[in-house]
Coordinates of C-alpha atoms (C1' of nucleotides) in Angstrom, one line a residue:
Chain T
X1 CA 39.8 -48.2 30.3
X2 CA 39.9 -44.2 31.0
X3 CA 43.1 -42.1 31.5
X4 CA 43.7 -40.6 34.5
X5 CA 42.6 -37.2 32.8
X6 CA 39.3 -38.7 32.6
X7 CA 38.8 -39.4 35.9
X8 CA 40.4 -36.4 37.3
X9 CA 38.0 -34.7 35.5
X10 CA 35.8 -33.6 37.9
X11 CA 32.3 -34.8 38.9
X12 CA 30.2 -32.5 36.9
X13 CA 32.0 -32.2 33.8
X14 CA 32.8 -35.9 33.4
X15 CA 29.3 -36.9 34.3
X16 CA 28.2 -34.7 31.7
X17 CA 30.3 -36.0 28.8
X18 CA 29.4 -39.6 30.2
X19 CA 25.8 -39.5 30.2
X20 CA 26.1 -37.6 26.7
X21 CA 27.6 -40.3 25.6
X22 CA 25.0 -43.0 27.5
X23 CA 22.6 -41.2 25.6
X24 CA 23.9 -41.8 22.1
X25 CA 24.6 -45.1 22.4
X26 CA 21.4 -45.6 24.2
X27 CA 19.2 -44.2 21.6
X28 CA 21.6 -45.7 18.6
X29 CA 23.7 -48.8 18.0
X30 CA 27.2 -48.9 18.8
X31 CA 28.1 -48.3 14.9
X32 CA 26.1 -45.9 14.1
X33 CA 26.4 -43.9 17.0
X34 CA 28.5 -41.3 16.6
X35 CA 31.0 -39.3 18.5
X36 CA 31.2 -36.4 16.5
X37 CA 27.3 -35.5 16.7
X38 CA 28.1 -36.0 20.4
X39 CA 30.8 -33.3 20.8
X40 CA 29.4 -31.2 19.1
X41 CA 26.7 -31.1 21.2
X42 CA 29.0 -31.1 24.5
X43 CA 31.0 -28.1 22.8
X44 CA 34.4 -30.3 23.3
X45 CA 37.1 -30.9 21.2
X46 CA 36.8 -34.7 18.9
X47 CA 40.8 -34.8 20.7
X48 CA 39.7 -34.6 23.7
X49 CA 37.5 -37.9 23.8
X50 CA 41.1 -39.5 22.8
X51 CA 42.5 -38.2 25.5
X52 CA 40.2 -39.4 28.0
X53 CA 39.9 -43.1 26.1
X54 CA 41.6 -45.7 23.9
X55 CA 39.0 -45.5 21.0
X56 CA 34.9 -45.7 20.5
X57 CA 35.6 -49.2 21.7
X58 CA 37.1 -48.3 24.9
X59 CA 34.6 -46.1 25.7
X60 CA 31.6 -47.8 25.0
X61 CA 33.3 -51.0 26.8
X62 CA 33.8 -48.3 30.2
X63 CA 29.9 -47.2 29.7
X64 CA 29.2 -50.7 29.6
X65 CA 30.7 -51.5 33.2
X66 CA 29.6 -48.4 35.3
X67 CA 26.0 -49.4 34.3
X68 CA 26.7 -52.7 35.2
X69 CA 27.7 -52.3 38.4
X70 CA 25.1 -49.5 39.6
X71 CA 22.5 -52.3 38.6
X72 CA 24.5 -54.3 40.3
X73 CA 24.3 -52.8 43.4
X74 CA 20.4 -53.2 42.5
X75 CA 20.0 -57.0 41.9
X76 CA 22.5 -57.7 43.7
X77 CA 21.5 -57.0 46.8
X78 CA 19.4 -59.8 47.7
X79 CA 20.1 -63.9 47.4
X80 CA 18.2 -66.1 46.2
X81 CA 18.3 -67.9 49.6
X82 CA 16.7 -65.5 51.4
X83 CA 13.5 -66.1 49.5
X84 CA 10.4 -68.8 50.1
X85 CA 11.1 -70.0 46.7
X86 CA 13.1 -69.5 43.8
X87 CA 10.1 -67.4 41.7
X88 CA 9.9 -65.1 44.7
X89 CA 13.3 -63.7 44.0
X90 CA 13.1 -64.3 40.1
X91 CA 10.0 -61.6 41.1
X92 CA 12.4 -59.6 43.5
X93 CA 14.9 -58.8 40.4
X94 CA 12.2 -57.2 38.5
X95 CA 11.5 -54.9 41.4
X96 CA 14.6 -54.0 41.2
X97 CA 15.1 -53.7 38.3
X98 CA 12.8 -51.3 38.4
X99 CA 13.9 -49.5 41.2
X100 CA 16.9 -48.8 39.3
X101 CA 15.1 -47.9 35.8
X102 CA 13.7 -45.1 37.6
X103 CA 16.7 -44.1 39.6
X104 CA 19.2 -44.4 37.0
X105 CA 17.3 -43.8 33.7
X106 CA 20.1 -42.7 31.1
X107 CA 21.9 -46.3 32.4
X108 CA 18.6 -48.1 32.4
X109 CA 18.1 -46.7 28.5
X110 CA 21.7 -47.7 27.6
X111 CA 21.2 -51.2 29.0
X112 CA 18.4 -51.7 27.2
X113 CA 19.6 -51.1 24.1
X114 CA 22.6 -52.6 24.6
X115 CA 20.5 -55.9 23.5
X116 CA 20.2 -54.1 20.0
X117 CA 23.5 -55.0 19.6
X118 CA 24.5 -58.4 19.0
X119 CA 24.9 -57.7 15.4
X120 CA 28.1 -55.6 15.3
X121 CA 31.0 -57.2 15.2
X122 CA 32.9 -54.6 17.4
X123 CA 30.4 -55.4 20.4
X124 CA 29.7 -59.3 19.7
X125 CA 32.3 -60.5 22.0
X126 CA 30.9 -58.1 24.6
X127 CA 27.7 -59.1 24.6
X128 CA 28.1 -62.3 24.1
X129 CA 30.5 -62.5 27.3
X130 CA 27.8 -60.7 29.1
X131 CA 25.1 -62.8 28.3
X132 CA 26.8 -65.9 29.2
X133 CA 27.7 -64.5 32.3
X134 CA 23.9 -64.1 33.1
X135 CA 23.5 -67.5 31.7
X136 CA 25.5 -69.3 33.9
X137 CA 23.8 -67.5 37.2
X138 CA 20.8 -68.9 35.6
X139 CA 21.8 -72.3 35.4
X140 CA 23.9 -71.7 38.9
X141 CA 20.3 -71.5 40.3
X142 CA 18.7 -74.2 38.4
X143 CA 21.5 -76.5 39.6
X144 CA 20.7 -75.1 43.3
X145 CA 16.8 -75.9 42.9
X146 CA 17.8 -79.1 41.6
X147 CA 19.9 -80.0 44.5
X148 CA 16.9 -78.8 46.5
X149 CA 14.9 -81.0 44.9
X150 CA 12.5 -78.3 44.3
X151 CA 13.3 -78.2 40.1
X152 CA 13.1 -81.2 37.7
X153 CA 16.5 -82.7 37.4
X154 CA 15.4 -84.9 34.0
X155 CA 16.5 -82.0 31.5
X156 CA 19.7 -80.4 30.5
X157 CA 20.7 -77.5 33.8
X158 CA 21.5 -75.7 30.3
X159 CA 18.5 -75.6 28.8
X160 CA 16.7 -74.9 32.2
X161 CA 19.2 -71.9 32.8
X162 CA 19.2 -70.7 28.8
X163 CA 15.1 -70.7 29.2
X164 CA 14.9 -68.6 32.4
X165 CA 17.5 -66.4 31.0
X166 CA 14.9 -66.0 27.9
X167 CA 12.3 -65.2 29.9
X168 CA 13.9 -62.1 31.7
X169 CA 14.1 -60.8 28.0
X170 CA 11.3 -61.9 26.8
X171 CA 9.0 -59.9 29.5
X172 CA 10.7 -56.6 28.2
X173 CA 10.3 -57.5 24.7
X174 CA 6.8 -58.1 24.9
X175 CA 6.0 -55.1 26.7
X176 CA 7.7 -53.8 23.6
X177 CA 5.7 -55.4 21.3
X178 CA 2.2 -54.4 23.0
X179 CA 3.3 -50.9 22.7
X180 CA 3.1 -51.0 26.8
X181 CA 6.7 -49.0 26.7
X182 CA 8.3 -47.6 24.3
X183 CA 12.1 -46.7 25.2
X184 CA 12.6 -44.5 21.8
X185 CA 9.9 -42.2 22.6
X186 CA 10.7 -42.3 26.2
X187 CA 14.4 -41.8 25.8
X188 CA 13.3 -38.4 23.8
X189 CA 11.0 -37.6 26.9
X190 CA 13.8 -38.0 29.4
X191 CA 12.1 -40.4 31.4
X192 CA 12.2 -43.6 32.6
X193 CA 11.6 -47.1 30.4
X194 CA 9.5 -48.1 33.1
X195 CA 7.8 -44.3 33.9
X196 CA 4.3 -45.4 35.1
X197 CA 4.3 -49.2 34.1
X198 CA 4.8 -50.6 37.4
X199 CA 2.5 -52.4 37.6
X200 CA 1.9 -53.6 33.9
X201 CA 5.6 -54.9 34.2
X202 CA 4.4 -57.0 37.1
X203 CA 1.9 -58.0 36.1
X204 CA 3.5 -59.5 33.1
X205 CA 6.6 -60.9 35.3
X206 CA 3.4 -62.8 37.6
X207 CA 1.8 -63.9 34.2
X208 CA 5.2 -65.5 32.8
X209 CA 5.8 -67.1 36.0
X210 CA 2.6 -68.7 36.4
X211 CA 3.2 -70.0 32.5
X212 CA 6.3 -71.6 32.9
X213 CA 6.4 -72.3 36.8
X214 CA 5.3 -75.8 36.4
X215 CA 7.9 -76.6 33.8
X216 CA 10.5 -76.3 35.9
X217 CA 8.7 -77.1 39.6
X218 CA 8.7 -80.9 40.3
Chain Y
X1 CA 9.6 -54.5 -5.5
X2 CA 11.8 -55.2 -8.5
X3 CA 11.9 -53.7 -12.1
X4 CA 11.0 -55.6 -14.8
X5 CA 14.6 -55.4 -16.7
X6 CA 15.1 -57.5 -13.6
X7 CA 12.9 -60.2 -13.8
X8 CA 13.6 -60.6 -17.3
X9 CA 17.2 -60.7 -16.8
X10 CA 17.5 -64.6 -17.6
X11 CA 17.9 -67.5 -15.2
X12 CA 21.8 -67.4 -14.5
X13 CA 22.6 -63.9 -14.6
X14 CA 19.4 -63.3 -12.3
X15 CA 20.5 -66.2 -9.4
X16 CA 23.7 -65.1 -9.5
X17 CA 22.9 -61.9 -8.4
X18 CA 20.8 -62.7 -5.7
X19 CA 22.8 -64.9 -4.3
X20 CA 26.2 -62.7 -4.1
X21 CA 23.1 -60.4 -2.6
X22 CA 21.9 -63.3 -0.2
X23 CA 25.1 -64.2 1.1
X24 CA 26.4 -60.2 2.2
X25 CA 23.2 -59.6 3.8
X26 CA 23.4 -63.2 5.4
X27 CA 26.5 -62.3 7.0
X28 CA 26.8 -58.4 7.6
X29 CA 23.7 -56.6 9.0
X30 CA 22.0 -54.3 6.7
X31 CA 23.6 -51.3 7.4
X32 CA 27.4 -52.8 7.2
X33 CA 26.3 -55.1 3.7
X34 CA 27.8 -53.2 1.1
X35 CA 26.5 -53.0 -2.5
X36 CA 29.6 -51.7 -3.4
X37 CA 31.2 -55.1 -2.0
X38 CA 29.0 -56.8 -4.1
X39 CA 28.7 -55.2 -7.6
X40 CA 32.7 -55.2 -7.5
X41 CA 32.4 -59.3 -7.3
X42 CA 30.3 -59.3 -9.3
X43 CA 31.9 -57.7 -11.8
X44 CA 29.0 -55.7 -12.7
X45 CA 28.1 -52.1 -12.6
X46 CA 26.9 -50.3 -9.6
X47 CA 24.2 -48.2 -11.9
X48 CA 22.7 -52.0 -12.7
X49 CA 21.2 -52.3 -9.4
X50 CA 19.5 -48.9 -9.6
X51 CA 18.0 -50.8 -12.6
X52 CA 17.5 -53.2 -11.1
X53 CA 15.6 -52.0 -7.5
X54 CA 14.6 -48.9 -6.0
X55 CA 17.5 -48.9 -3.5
X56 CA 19.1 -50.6 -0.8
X57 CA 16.1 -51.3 0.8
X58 CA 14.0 -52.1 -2.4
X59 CA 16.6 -55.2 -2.7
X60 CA 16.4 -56.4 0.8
X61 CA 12.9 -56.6 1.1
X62 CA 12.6 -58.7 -2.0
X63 CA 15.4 -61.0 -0.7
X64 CA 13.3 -61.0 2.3
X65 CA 9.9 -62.1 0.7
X66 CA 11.6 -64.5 -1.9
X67 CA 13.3 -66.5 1.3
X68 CA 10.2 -66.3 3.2
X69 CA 8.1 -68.1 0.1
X70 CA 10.6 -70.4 -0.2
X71 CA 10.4 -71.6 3.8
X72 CA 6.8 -70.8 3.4
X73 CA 6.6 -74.0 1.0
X74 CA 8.4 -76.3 3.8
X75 CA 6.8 -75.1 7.3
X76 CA 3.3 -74.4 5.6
X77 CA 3.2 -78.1 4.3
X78 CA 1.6 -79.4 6.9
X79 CA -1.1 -78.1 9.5
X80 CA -1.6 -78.2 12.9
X81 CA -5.3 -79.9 12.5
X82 CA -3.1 -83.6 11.0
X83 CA -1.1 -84.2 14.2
X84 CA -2.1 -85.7 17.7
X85 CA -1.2 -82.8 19.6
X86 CA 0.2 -79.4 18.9
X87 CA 3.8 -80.3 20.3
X88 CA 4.0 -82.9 17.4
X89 CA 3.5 -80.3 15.2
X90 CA 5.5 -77.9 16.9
X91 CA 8.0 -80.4 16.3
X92 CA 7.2 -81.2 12.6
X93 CA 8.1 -77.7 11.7
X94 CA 11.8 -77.6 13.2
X95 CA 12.1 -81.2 10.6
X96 CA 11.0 -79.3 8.1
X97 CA 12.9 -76.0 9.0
X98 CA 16.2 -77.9 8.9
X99 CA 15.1 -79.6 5.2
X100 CA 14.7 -76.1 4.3
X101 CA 17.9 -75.3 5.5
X102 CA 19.6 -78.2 4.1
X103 CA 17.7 -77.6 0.6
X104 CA 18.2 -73.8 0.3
X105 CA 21.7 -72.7 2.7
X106 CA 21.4 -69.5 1.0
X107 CA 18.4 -68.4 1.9
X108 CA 18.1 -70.3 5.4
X109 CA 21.8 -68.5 6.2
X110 CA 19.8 -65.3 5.2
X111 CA 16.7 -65.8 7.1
X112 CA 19.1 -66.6 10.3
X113 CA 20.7 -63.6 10.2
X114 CA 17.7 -61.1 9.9
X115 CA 16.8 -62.1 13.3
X116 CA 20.6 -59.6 14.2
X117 CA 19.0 -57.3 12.2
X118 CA 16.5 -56.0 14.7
X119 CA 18.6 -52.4 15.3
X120 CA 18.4 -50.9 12.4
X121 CA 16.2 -48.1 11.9
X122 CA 15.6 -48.8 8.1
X123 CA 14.4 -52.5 8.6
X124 CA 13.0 -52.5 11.9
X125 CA 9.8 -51.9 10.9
X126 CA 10.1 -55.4 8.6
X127 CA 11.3 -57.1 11.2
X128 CA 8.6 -56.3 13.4
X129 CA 6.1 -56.9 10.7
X130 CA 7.6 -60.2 10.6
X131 CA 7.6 -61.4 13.9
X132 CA 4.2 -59.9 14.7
X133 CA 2.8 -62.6 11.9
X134 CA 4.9 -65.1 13.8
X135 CA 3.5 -64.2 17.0
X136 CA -0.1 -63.7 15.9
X137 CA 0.1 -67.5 14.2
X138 CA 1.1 -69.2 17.0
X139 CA -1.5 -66.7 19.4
X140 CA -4.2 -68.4 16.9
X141 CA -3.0 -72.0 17.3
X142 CA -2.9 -71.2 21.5
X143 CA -6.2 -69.8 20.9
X144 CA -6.8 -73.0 19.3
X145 CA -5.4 -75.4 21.5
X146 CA -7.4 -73.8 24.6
X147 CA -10.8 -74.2 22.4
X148 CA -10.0 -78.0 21.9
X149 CA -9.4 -77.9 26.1
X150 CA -5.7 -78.8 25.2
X151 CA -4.3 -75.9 27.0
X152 CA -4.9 -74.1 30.0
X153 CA -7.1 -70.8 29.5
X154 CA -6.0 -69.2 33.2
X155 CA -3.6 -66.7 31.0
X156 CA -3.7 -64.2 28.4
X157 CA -3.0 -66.2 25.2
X158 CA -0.8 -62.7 24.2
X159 CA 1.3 -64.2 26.6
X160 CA 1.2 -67.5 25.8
X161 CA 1.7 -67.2 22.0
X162 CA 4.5 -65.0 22.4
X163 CA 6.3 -67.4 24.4
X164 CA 5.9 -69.9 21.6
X165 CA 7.4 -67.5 19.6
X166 CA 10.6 -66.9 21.8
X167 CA 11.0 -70.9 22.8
X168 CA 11.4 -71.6 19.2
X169 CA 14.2 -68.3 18.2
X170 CA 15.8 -69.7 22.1
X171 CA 16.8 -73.4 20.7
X172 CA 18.7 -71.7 17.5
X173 CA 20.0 -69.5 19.7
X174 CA 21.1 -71.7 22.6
X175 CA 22.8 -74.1 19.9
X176 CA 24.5 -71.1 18.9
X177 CA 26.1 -70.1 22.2
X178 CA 26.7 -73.7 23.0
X179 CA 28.9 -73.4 19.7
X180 CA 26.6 -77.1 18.0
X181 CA 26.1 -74.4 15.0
X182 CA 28.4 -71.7 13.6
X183 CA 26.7 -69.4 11.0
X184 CA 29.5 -67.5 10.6
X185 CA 31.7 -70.4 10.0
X186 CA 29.4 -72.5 7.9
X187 CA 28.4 -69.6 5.6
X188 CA 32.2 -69.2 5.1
X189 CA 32.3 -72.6 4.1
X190 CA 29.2 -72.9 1.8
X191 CA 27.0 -75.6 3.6
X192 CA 23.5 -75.5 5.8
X193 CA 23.5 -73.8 9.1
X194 CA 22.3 -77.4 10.5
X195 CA 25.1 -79.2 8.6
X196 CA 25.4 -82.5 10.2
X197 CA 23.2 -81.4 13.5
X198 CA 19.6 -82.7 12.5
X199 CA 20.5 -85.0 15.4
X200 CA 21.1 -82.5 18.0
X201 CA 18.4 -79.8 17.2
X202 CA 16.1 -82.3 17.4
X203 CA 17.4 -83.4 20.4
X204 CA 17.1 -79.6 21.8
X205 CA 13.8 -79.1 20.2
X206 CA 12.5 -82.4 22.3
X207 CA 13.9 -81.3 25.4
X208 CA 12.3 -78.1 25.1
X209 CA 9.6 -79.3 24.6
X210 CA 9.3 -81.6 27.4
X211 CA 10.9 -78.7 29.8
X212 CA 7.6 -76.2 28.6
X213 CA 5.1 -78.7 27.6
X214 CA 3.6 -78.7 31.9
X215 CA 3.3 -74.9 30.9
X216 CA 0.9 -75.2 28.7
X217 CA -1.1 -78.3 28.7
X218 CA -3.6 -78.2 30.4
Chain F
dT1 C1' 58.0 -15.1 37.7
dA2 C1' 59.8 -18.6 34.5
dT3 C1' 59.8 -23.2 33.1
dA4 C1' 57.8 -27.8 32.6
dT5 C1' 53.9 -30.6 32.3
dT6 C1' 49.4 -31.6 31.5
dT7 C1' 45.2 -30.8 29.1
dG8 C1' 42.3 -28.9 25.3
dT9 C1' 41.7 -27.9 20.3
dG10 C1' 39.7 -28.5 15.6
dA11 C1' 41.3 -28.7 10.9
dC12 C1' 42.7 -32.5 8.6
dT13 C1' 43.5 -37.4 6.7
dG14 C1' 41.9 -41.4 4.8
dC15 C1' 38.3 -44.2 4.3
dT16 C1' 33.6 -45.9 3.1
dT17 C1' 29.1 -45.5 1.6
dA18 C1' 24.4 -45.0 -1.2
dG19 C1' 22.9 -43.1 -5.0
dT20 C1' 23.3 -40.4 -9.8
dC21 C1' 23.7 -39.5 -14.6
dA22 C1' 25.8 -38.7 -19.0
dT23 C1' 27.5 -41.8 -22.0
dA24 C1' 28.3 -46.3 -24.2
dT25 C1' 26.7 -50.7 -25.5
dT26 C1' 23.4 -54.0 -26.8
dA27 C1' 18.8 -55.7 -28.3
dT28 C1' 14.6 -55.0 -30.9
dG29 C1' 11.5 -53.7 -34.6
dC30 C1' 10.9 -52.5 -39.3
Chain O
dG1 C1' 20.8 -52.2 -42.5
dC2 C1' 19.0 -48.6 -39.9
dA3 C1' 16.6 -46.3 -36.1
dT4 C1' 14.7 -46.7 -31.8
dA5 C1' 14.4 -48.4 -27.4
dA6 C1' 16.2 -50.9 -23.5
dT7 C1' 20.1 -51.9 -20.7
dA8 C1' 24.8 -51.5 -18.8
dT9 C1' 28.5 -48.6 -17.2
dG10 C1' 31.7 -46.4 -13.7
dA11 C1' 33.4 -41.9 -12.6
dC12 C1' 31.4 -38.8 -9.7
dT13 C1' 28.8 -36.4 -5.8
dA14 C1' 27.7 -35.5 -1.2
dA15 C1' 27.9 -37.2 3.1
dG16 C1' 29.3 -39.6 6.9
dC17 C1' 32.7 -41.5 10.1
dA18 C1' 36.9 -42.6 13.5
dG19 C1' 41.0 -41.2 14.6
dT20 C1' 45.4 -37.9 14.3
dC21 C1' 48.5 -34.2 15.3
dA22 C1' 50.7 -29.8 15.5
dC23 C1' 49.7 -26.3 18.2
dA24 C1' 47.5 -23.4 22.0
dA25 C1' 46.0 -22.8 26.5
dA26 C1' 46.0 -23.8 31.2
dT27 C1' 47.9 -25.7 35.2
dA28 C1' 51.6 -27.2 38.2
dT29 C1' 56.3 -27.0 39.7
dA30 C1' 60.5 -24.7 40.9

DNA sequence: TATATTTGTGACTGCTTAGTCATATTATGC
DNA sequence: GCATAATATGACTAAGCAGTCACAAATATA
């Protein structure tokens, strides 16, 4: 976690080292990001980014939580209960998702290349503890729809949960894929993953729910 | 692609080499693999490899096409055209992924691990060669599929081909969080990434199957 | 104003890496 | 056996990195 200094920083300075940083690790992986290139650039002292945190770890683990919770404050807004059905608010978190993607960019950007980085060992736990976390909310739901009688209750709640959870990535990736955005380039242009894919990106979130709705509807 | 003072190294010396090469690249990432590491257990000479390959890359990539040969013997056995339905052949191919895997640890260990090795600049563009022809086979045997009447032609088959794709990468992975496999563990210990589990990925390859069958058929 | 505390600094350490190249060793052809 | 070609070698280069620390500057306290 951040010293003190860090935080008493003062709101334009600190937000300006931070999203510095969001940037490099946003357009690199954790390892080969680096914080000297990133000094440099801000015109600070190497000493003073070990002033303000533990290590590269430390940091990267603090950009990691302030990104969470703004997109928290996205998707987490609405519950699932509040919805017809379960696909209306699986739709509802890719609306806000977007809503945040082009509110909060530089977070957005970080986020998604945070995925990049289940390779290095230094993030692995990390991830991994994130991903089961979504996991879990996943298969939370599944076991509600079950209960509802709404989802087919003659399959694993983990493999129902682990599938849904794919999906959510799989949307972005293909996007990815077809060339439909293209985070590098957009990262570069200061804008955005979603800039002016709306409605591709819904388009794609209707298609995948129209696939696999009936395997999981009873 | 290799020199020829490679290829004519002789039997022994040659396997030995790639497979001290196989087994860093099969559990460090392509950037953290070191050749160093290697050449040092292998009690040979650093120049050799620069007699060997181009460079760093040179050397991956032809770990790369020599594993995917190899695997190319077991899953391209068979074709879609001999069996019932496509799931039965969907199926077929995870049998004869894990005989691969059982018959060549090595390499399958390898292959696993490229999938982490998405991030890096130097072999993204492989990767994405790679899973593009992944995609685009199963895209053809959807396109197939919805010629025979088999599947349902209400989507793009984009769509429906890449989630054939991602099912297949989601069952390794899910055995993977749910700790049934351990790369990192089994590579340590010298034996298959499905050492002992045939049982169990089958088992997850049957129930994915029935969970995303009602999405495609028709 | 003088002293104490906090914050900022950047040269430096120690480490690792891919890749090179002049030299030594080994194999081949005659 | 000798000369030529092919192969092996490992110290070396240049570059990168995270993290440190003695010192300087700025700020707070008295």
């Amino acid at each position: 976690m951040p010293s003190n200094t860090f935080l008493k920083l003062g709101e334009e300075k600190r937000k300006r080292i931070e999203e510095a940083f969001l940037r490099e690790f946003a357009v690199n992986s954790y390892d080969e990001a680096s914080l000297s290139d990133v000094v440099k650039k801000l015109g600070i002292a190497k000493g003073s980014i070990y002033q303000y945190f533990e290590d590269k770890l430390d940091l990267f683990m603090y950009l990691v939580h302030t990104c969470n919770q703004v997109k928290l404050r996205y998707v987490g807004s609405v519950a699932a209960k509040g919805f017809p059905d379960f696909w209306a608010y699986f739709r509802k978190l890719f609306e806000l998702g977007y809503q945040f993607d082009a509110e909060n960019p530089l977070q957005s950007h970080f986020l998604h290349n945070l995925v990049r980085n289940v390779n290095s060992p230094s993030v692995r736990d990390l991830y991994d503890e994130l991903m089961l976390q979504s996991v879990r909310g996943f298969g939370k739901m599944v076991a509600m729809e079950i209960e509802l009688g709404r989802f087919r209750d003659d399959l694993p709640v983990s493999t129902m949960g682990f599938m849904l959870f794919r999906i959510g990535t799989s949307i972005q990736e293909q996007l990815e894929v077809e060339k439909e955005i293209n985070p590098g380039k957009s990262i570069e242009d200061n804008v955005p993953v979603y800039q002016g894919k709306r409605e591709v990106l819904m388009q794609t979130v209707d298609n995948y729910i129209k696939l696999v709705r009936p395997a999981f509807d009873k």
